[in-house]
Amino acid sequence: MDRILSGIKPTGQLTLGNYIGAIKNFAKVQQEGEAYLFIADLHALTLPIDPEFLRNNSRDLAAYYLAAGLDPKKTTIFLQSDVPAHSELAIILQNYLYMGELSRMTQFKDKSAKMKDEAIGLGLFAYPVLMAADIVIYDAKRIPVGEDQLQHIELARDLVHRFNNRYGETLVMPKGELVKVGSRIMSLSDPTKKMSKSDPKGDIYLNDSLEVMRKKIMSAVTDMEARVHYDVEKQPGISNLMTIMSALTGKSFEQIEKEFEGKGYGEFKRAVADAVCAEMEPYKARYEEIVKSGLVDDVLKDGAKRASVVAEATLKRVQKAVGLYNK
Ligand code: ATP
Ligand code: MG
């Protein structure tokens, strides 16, 4: 059975982008293999974050995972920092990824763009090293992510290749995979930018009320073309709303174009808002139930135990391969 791995950083309120590109898909994927799903709290430290917020948000993220239908008996759900082998492995693997390639990572360039060199932490630069450790430590073959993370997975693949060439077959080669529709949901207020939870502007957060979600969709940036048509270059806002609708309803772009032929953007946006609310209403209710149940702490504790067994075995294998004494 293939191992499947994914994670999300508890850096901010989850967005509809995280839901469509990642979370919604996990529940389906967990049926297809042995899934490990973690909360990347160590990764959340790569930019300044309030400790209390990080603590609460980590638990909250676990509740959103569970609400999406993840079964903690089947899928191992845990905090990255509860499995110290990730960090130990990263210390070894950092020697097989190089400054040049790390400095070309889009996420690093985006996140550090407005920062002075003196303020950019080494952890932000070395992010893909820890991410590679997160992946290879579970011998994971399938890595479901949003499009923005593919570059990091390519780097992890380079690392596996390099490492195995040097030490013999030690690490399993991972492969990134995207959802068919919605692997890059764009911001509603600026459809040329990816929707991000660390971006405070006008995106749809899973903890927004349904009324607020509806309002944000109704005021999403569109264009002057006056037709519901999929064209990312000319109509990025409408194409993004079509993507959201398609991902949530299963309707194809052609079907959506036909359905709204000759109709105004107002009517189309109302239909997108209906689709989002129809999905979010029960999801938010399940989330509230899970928070009330107090289930999360037990799930995370049990998950860390199960994850540690696999992680420690891989760490040992790597320590042996590189020649660390008496492992
Ligand atoms: P941050 O701004 O802190 O980086 P983020 O919204 O990009 O937050 P991550 O924790 O980096 O979220 O990513 C979690 C998962 O969600 C990843 O698999 C990522 O590829 C996916 N994802 C993030 N943004 C989107 C998006 N706009 N559309 C689809 N998938 C996304
Ligand atoms: Mg991100």
JSON list of N, CA and C in Angstrom, two decimals, residues 143-197:
[
{"chain": "A", "resi": 143, "resn": "ILE", "atom": "N", "xyz": [2.29, 12.66, -2.73]},
{"chain": "A", "resi": 143, "resn": "ILE", "atom": "CA", "xyz": [2.25, 13.88, -1.92]},
{"chain": "A", "resi": 143, "resn": "ILE", "atom": "C", "xyz": [1.19, 14.82, -2.51]},
{"chain": "A", "resi": 144, "resn": "PRO", "atom": "N", "xyz": [-0.06, 14.72, -2.06]},
{"chain": "A", "resi": 144, "resn": "PRO", "atom": "CA", "xyz": [-1.10, 15.62, -2.59]},
{"chain": "A", "resi": 144, "resn": "PRO", "atom": "C", "xyz": [-0.93, 17.04, -2.03]},
{"chain": "A", "resi": 145, "resn": "VAL", "atom": "N", "xyz": [-0.78, 18.00, -2.92]},
{"chain": "A", "resi": 145, "resn": "VAL", "atom": "CA", "xyz": [-0.55, 19.40, -2.53]},
{"chain": "A", "resi": 145, "resn": "VAL", "atom": "C", "xyz": [-1.22, 20.34, -3.53]},
{"chain": "A", "resi": 146, "resn": "GLY", "atom": "N", "xyz": [-1.20, 21.63, -3.21]},
{"chain": "A", "resi": 146, "resn": "GLY", "atom": "CA", "xyz": [-1.58, 22.66, -4.18]},
{"chain": "A", "resi": 146, "resn": "GLY", "atom": "C", "xyz": [-0.39, 22.92, -5.09]},
{"chain": "A", "resi": 147, "resn": "GLU", "atom": "N", "xyz": [-0.68, 23.60, -6.20]},
{"chain": "A", "resi": 147, "resn": "GLU", "atom": "CA", "xyz": [0.34, 23.80, -7.25]},
{"chain": "A", "resi": 147, "resn": "GLU", "atom": "C", "xyz": [1.60, 24.48, -6.73]},
{"chain": "A", "resi": 148, "resn": "ASP", "atom": "N", "xyz": [1.41, 25.43, -5.79]},
{"chain": "A", "resi": 148, "resn": "ASP", "atom": "CA", "xyz": [2.55, 26.21, -5.30]},
{"chain": "A", "resi": 148, "resn": "ASP", "atom": "C", "xyz": [3.61, 25.33, -4.61]},
{"chain": "A", "resi": 149, "resn": "GLN", "atom": "N", "xyz": [3.25, 24.14, -4.17]},
{"chain": "A", "resi": 149, "resn": "GLN", "atom": "CA", "xyz": [4.22, 23.31, -3.45]},
{"chain": "A", "resi": 149, "resn": "GLN", "atom": "C", "xyz": [4.97, 22.33, -4.36]},
{"chain": "A", "resi": 150, "resn": "LEU", "atom": "N", "xyz": [4.61, 22.29, -5.64]},
{"chain": "A", "resi": 150, "resn": "LEU", "atom": "CA", "xyz": [5.26, 21.33, -6.54]},
{"chain": "A", "resi": 150, "resn": "LEU", "atom": "C", "xyz": [6.76, 21.56, -6.65]},
{"chain": "A", "resi": 151, "resn": "GLN", "atom": "N", "xyz": [7.16, 22.83, -6.63]},
{"chain": "A", "resi": 151, "resn": "GLN", "atom": "CA", "xyz": [8.58, 23.15, -6.77]},
{"chain": "A", "resi": 151, "resn": "GLN", "atom": "C", "xyz": [9.39, 22.55, -5.61]},
{"chain": "A", "resi": 152, "resn": "HIS", "atom": "N", "xyz": [8.83, 22.60, -4.41]},
{"chain": "A", "resi": 152, "resn": "HIS", "atom": "CA", "xyz": [9.52, 22.02, -3.25]},
{"chain": "A", "resi": 152, "resn": "HIS", "atom": "C", "xyz": [9.61, 20.50, -3.37]},
{"chain": "A", "resi": 153, "resn": "ILE", "atom": "N", "xyz": [8.58, 19.91, -3.95]},
{"chain": "A", "resi": 153, "resn": "ILE", "atom": "CA", "xyz": [8.59, 18.44, -4.09]},
{"chain": "A", "resi": 153, "resn": "ILE", "atom": "C", "xyz": [9.62, 18.03, -5.15]},
{"chain": "A", "resi": 154, "resn": "GLU", "atom": "N", "xyz": [9.74, 18.84, -6.19]},
{"chain": "A", "resi": 154, "resn": "GLU", "atom": "CA", "xyz": [10.78, 18.57, -7.20]},
{"chain": "A", "resi": 154, "resn": "GLU", "atom": "C", "xyz": [12.16, 18.57, -6.54]},
{"chain": "A", "resi": 155, "resn": "LEU", "atom": "N", "xyz": [12.35, 19.52, -5.63]},
{"chain": "A", "resi": 155, "resn": "LEU", "atom": "CA", "xyz": [13.63, 19.61, -4.92]},
{"chain": "A", "resi": 155, "resn": "LEU", "atom": "C", "xyz": [13.85, 18.38, -4.03]},
{"chain": "A", "resi": 156, "resn": "ALA", "atom": "N", "xyz": [12.78, 17.93, -3.39]},
{"chain": "A", "resi": 156, "resn": "ALA", "atom": "CA", "xyz": [12.88, 16.71, -2.56]},
{"chain": "A", "resi": 156, "resn": "ALA", "atom": "C", "xyz": [13.24, 15.52, -3.45]},
{"chain": "A", "resi": 157, "resn": "ARG", "atom": "N", "xyz": [12.70, 15.49, -4.67]},
{"chain": "A", "resi": 157, "resn": "ARG", "atom": "CA", "xyz": [13.03, 14.41, -5.60]},
{"chain": "A", "resi": 157, "resn": "ARG", "atom": "C", "xyz": [14.51, 14.46, -6.00]},
{"chain": "A", "resi": 158, "resn": "ASP", "atom": "N", "xyz": [15.02, 15.68, -6.24]},
{"chain": "A", "resi": 158, "resn": "ASP", "atom": "CA", "xyz": [16.45, 15.83, -6.55]},
{"chain": "A", "resi": 158, "resn": "ASP", "atom": "C", "xyz": [17.30, 15.31, -5.39]},
{"chain": "A", "resi": 159, "resn": "LEU", "atom": "N", "xyz": [16.86, 15.63, -4.19]},
{"chain": "A", "resi": 159, "resn": "LEU", "atom": "CA", "xyz": [17.61, 15.21, -3.01]},
{"chain": "A", "resi": 159, "resn": "LEU", "atom": "C", "xyz": [17.64, 13.68, -2.89]},
{"chain": "A", "resi": 160, "resn": "VAL", "atom": "N", "xyz": [16.49, 13.06, -3.11]},
{"chain": "A", "resi": 160, "resn": "VAL", "atom": "CA", "xyz": [16.41, 11.59, -3.01]},
{"chain": "A", "resi": 160, "resn": "VAL", "atom": "C", "xyz": [17.35, 10.96, -4.04]},
{"chain": "A", "resi": 161, "resn": "HIS", "atom": "N", "xyz": [17.31, 11.51, -5.23]},
{"chain": "A", "resi": 161, "resn": "HIS", "atom": "CA", "xyz": [18.15, 11.02, -6.31]},
{"chain": "A", "resi": 161, "resn": "HIS", "atom": "C", "xyz": [19.64, 11.10, -5.91]},
{"chain": "A", "resi": 162, "resn": "ARG", "atom": "N", "xyz": [20.01, 12.27, -5.44]},
{"chain": "A", "resi": 162, "resn": "ARG", "atom": "CA", "xyz": [21.39, 12.54, -5.03]},
{"chain": "A", "resi": 162, "resn": "ARG", "atom": "C", "xyz": [21.82, 11.62, -3.90]},
{"chain": "A", "resi": 163, "resn": "PHE", "atom": "N", "xyz": [20.95, 11.51, -2.91]},
{"chain": "A", "resi": 163, "resn": "PHE", "atom": "CA", "xyz": [21.27, 10.72, -1.72]},
{"chain": "A", "resi": 163, "resn": "PHE", "atom": "C", "xyz": [21.44, 9.24, -2.08]},
{"chain": "A", "resi": 164, "resn": "ASN", "atom": "N", "xyz": [20.49, 8.74, -2.86]},
{"chain": "A", "resi": 164, "resn": "ASN", "atom": "CA", "xyz": [20.54, 7.31, -3.22]},
{"chain": "A", "resi": 164, "resn": "ASN", "atom": "C", "xyz": [21.73, 6.99, -4.13]},
{"chain": "A", "resi": 165, "resn": "ASN", "atom": "N", "xyz": [22.09, 7.94, -4.99]},
{"chain": "A", "resi": 165, "resn": "ASN", "atom": "CA", "xyz": [23.28, 7.75, -5.83]},
{"chain": "A", "resi": 165, "resn": "ASN", "atom": "C", "xyz": [24.52, 7.59, -4.99]},
{"chain": "A", "resi": 166, "resn": "ARG", "atom": "N", "xyz": [24.55, 8.35, -3.92]},
{"chain": "A", "resi": 166, "resn": "ARG", "atom": "CA", "xyz": [25.76, 8.36, -3.11]},
{"chain": "A", "resi": 166, "resn": "ARG", "atom": "C", "xyz": [25.81, 7.20, -2.11]},
{"chain": "A", "resi": 167, "resn": "TYR", "atom": "N", "xyz": [24.65, 6.84, -1.53]},
{"chain": "A", "resi": 167, "resn": "TYR", "atom": "CA", "xyz": [24.66, 5.86, -0.43]},
{"chain": "A", "resi": 167, "resn": "TYR", "atom": "C", "xyz": [23.93, 4.56, -0.77]},
{"chain": "A", "resi": 168, "resn": "GLY", "atom": "N", "xyz": [23.44, 4.44, -1.99]},
{"chain": "A", "resi": 168, "resn": "GLY", "atom": "CA", "xyz": [22.62, 3.28, -2.33]},
{"chain": "A", "resi": 168, "resn": "GLY", "atom": "C", "xyz": [21.17, 3.54, -1.96]},
{"chain": "A", "resi": 169, "resn": "GLU", "atom": "N", "xyz": [20.26, 2.69, -2.47]},
{"chain": "A", "resi": 169, "resn": "GLU", "atom": "CA", "xyz": [18.81, 2.90, -2.29]},
{"chain": "A", "resi": 169, "resn": "GLU", "atom": "C", "xyz": [18.46, 3.00, -0.80]},
{"chain": "A", "resi": 170, "resn": "THR", "atom": "N", "xyz": [18.23, 4.22, -0.35]},
{"chain": "A", "resi": 170, "resn": "THR", "atom": "CA", "xyz": [17.91, 4.43, 1.07]},
{"chain": "A", "resi": 170, "resn": "THR", "atom": "C", "xyz": [16.55, 5.11, 1.21]},
{"chain": "A", "resi": 171, "resn": "LEU", "atom": "N", "xyz": [16.30, 6.08, 0.33]},
{"chain": "A", "resi": 171, "resn": "LEU", "atom": "CA", "xyz": [15.08, 6.89, 0.43]},
{"chain": "A", "resi": 171, "resn": "LEU", "atom": "C", "xyz": [14.11, 6.56, -0.71]},
{"chain": "A", "resi": 172, "resn": "VAL", "atom": "N", "xyz": [12.82, 6.66, -0.41]},
{"chain": "A", "resi": 172, "resn": "VAL", "atom": "CA", "xyz": [11.79, 6.40, -1.42]},
{"chain": "A", "resi": 172, "resn": "VAL", "atom": "C", "xyz": [11.50, 7.67, -2.21]},
{"chain": "A", "resi": 173, "resn": "MET", "atom": "N", "xyz": [11.37, 7.54, -3.53]},
{"chain": "A", "resi": 173, "resn": "MET", "atom": "CA", "xyz": [11.13, 8.70, -4.39]},
{"chain": "A", "resi": 173, "resn": "MET", "atom": "C", "xyz": [9.67, 9.17, -4.28]},
{"chain": "A", "resi": 174, "resn": "PRO", "atom": "N", "xyz": [9.46, 10.42, -3.86]},
{"chain": "A", "resi": 174, "resn": "PRO", "atom": "CA", "xyz": [8.08, 10.94, -3.74]},
{"chain": "A", "resi": 174, "resn": "PRO", "atom": "C", "xyz": [7.61, 11.57, -5.05]},
{"chain": "A", "resi": 175, "resn": "LYS", "atom": "N", "xyz": [6.30, 11.75, -5.17]},
{"chain": "A", "resi": 175, "resn": "LYS", "atom": "CA", "xyz": [5.77, 12.43, -6.35]},
{"chain": "A", "resi": 175, "resn": "LYS", "atom": "C", "xyz": [4.60, 13.32, -5.92]},
{"chain": "A", "resi": 176, "resn": "GLY", "atom": "N", "xyz": [4.63, 14.56, -6.36]},
{"chain": "A", "resi": 176, "resn": "GLY", "atom": "CA", "xyz": [3.54, 15.49, -6.03]},
{"chain": "A", "resi": 176, "resn": "GLY", "atom": "C", "xyz": [2.32, 15.19, -6.87]},
{"chain": "A", "resi": 177, "resn": "GLU", "atom": "N", "xyz": [1.13, 15.41, -6.32]},
{"chain": "A", "resi": 177, "resn": "GLU", "atom": "CA", "xyz": [-0.07, 15.28, -7.15]},
{"chain": "A", "resi": 177, "resn": "GLU", "atom": "C", "xyz": [-1.07, 16.37, -6.82]},
{"chain": "A", "resi": 178, "resn": "LEU", "atom": "N", "xyz": [-1.76, 16.83, -7.87]},
{"chain": "A", "resi": 178, "resn": "LEU", "atom": "CA", "xyz": [-2.68, 17.96, -7.74]},
{"chain": "A", "resi": 178, "resn": "LEU", "atom": "C", "xyz": [-4.12, 17.50, -7.90]},
{"chain": "A", "resi": 179, "resn": "VAL", "atom": "N", "xyz": [-5.05, 18.25, -7.30]},
{"chain": "A", "resi": 179, "resn": "VAL", "atom": "CA", "xyz": [-6.46, 17.99, -7.57]},
{"chain": "A", "resi": 179, "resn": "VAL", "atom": "C", "xyz": [-6.72, 18.39, -9.03]},
{"chain": "A", "resi": 180, "resn": "LYS", "atom": "N", "xyz": [-7.74, 17.76, -9.65]},
{"chain": "A", "resi": 180, "resn": "LYS", "atom": "CA", "xyz": [-8.00, 18.02, -11.08]},
{"chain": "A", "resi": 180, "resn": "LYS", "atom": "C", "xyz": [-8.38, 19.48, -11.31]},
{"chain": "A", "resi": 181, "resn": "VAL", "atom": "N", "xyz": [-9.24, 19.99, -10.45]},
{"chain": "A", "resi": 181, "resn": "VAL", "atom": "CA", "xyz": [-9.68, 21.39, -10.57]},
{"chain": "A", "resi": 181, "resn": "VAL", "atom": "C", "xyz": [-9.46, 22.09, -9.23]},
{"chain": "A", "resi": 182, "resn": "GLY", "atom": "N", "xyz": [-8.75, 23.22, -9.24]},
{"chain": "A", "resi": 182, "resn": "GLY", "atom": "CA", "xyz": [-8.64, 24.01, -8.01]},
{"chain": "A", "resi": 182, "resn": "GLY", "atom": "C", "xyz": [-7.31, 23.88, -7.29]},
{"chain": "A", "resi": 183, "resn": "SER", "atom": "N", "xyz": [-6.25, 23.50, -8.00]},
{"chain": "A", "resi": 183, "resn": "SER", "atom": "CA", "xyz": [-4.95, 23.37, -7.33]},
{"chain": "A", "resi": 183, "resn": "SER", "atom": "C", "xyz": [-4.28, 24.73, -7.10]},
{"chain": "A", "resi": 184, "resn": "ARG", "atom": "N", "xyz": [-4.90, 25.77, -7.66]},
{"chain": "A", "resi": 184, "resn": "ARG", "atom": "CA", "xyz": [-4.39, 27.12, -7.41]},
{"chain": "A", "resi": 184, "resn": "ARG", "atom": "C", "xyz": [-5.56, 28.10, -7.42]},
{"chain": "A", "resi": 185, "resn": "ILE", "atom": "N", "xyz": [-6.24, 28.22, -6.30]},
{"chain": "A", "resi": 185, "resn": "ILE", "atom": "CA", "xyz": [-7.35, 29.17, -6.19]},
{"chain": "A", "resi": 185, "resn": "ILE", "atom": "C", "xyz": [-6.74, 30.57, -5.98]},
{"chain": "A", "resi": 186, "resn": "MET", "atom": "N", "xyz": [-7.28, 31.52, -6.72]},
{"chain": "A", "resi": 186, "resn": "MET", "atom": "CA", "xyz": [-6.70, 32.87, -6.68]},
{"chain": "A", "resi": 186, "resn": "MET", "atom": "C", "xyz": [-7.47, 33.75, -5.70]},
{"chain": "A", "resi": 187, "resn": "SER", "atom": "N", "xyz": [-6.82, 34.85, -5.31]},
{"chain": "A", "resi": 187, "resn": "SER", "atom": "CA", "xyz": [-7.44, 35.80, -4.39]},
{"chain": "A", "resi": 187, "resn": "SER", "atom": "C", "xyz": [-8.67, 36.44, -5.05]},
{"chain": "A", "resi": 188, "resn": "LEU", "atom": "N", "xyz": [-9.72, 36.65, -4.27]},
{"chain": "A", "resi": 188, "resn": "LEU", "atom": "CA", "xyz": [-10.93, 37.27, -4.84]},
{"chain": "A", "resi": 188, "resn": "LEU", "atom": "C", "xyz": [-10.71, 38.76, -5.11]},
{"chain": "A", "resi": 189, "resn": "SER", "atom": "N", "xyz": [-9.84, 39.37, -4.31]},
{"chain": "A", "resi": 189, "resn": "SER", "atom": "CA", "xyz": [-9.64, 40.81, -4.48]},
{"chain": "A", "resi": 189, "resn": "SER", "atom": "C", "xyz": [-8.53, 41.11, -5.49]},
{"chain": "A", "resi": 190, "resn": "ASP", "atom": "N", "xyz": [-7.68, 40.11, -5.77]},
{"chain": "A", "resi": 190, "resn": "ASP", "atom": "CA", "xyz": [-6.65, 40.27, -6.80]},
{"chain": "A", "resi": 190, "resn": "ASP", "atom": "C", "xyz": [-6.42, 38.91, -7.46]},
{"chain": "A", "resi": 191, "resn": "PRO", "atom": "N", "xyz": [-7.22, 38.61, -8.50]},
{"chain": "A", "resi": 191, "resn": "PRO", "atom": "CA", "xyz": [-7.18, 37.27, -9.09]},
{"chain": "A", "resi": 191, "resn": "PRO", "atom": "C", "xyz": [-5.89, 36.93, -9.83]},
{"chain": "A", "resi": 192, "resn": "THR", "atom": "N", "xyz": [-4.89, 37.80, -9.76]},
{"chain": "A", "resi": 192, "resn": "THR", "atom": "CA", "xyz": [-3.59, 37.42, -10.33]},
{"chain": "A", "resi": 192, "resn": "THR", "atom": "C", "xyz": [-2.69, 36.85, -9.24]},
{"chain": "A", "resi": 193, "resn": "LYS", "atom": "N", "xyz": [-3.18, 36.89, -7.97]},
{"chain": "A", "resi": 193, "resn": "LYS", "atom": "CA", "xyz": [-2.39, 36.40, -6.83]},
{"chain": "A", "resi": 193, "resn": "LYS", "atom": "C", "xyz": [-3.04, 35.18, -6.21]},
{"chain": "A", "resi": 194, "resn": "LYS", "atom": "N", "xyz": [-2.21, 34.24, -5.72]},
{"chain": "A", "resi": 194, "resn": "LYS", "atom": "CA", "xyz": [-2.74, 33.05, -5.05]},
{"chain": "A", "resi": 194, "resn": "LYS", "atom": "C", "xyz": [-3.46, 33.43, -3.76]},
{"chain": "A", "resi": 195, "resn": "MET", "atom": "N", "xyz": [-4.59, 32.78, -3.49]},
{"chain": "A", "resi": 195, "resn": "MET", "atom": "CA", "xyz": [-5.26, 32.96, -2.21]},
{"chain": "A", "resi": 195, "resn": "MET", "atom": "C", "xyz": [-4.38, 32.34, -1.12]},
{"chain": "A", "resi": 196, "resn": "SER", "atom": "N", "xyz": [-4.05, 33.11, -0.08]},
{"chain": "A", "resi": 196, "resn": "SER", "atom": "CA", "xyz": [-3.14, 32.63, 0.97]},
{"chain": "A", "resi": 196, "resn": "SER", "atom": "C", "xyz": [-3.66, 32.96, 2.34]},
{"chain": "A", "resi": 197, "resn": "LYS", "atom": "N", "xyz": [-3.47, 32.03, 3.27]},
{"chain": "A", "resi": 197, "resn": "LYS", "atom": "CA", "xyz": [-4.00, 32.31, 4.61]},
{"chain": "A", "resi": 197, "resn": "LYS", "atom": "C", "xyz": [-3.20, 33.37, 5.35]}
]
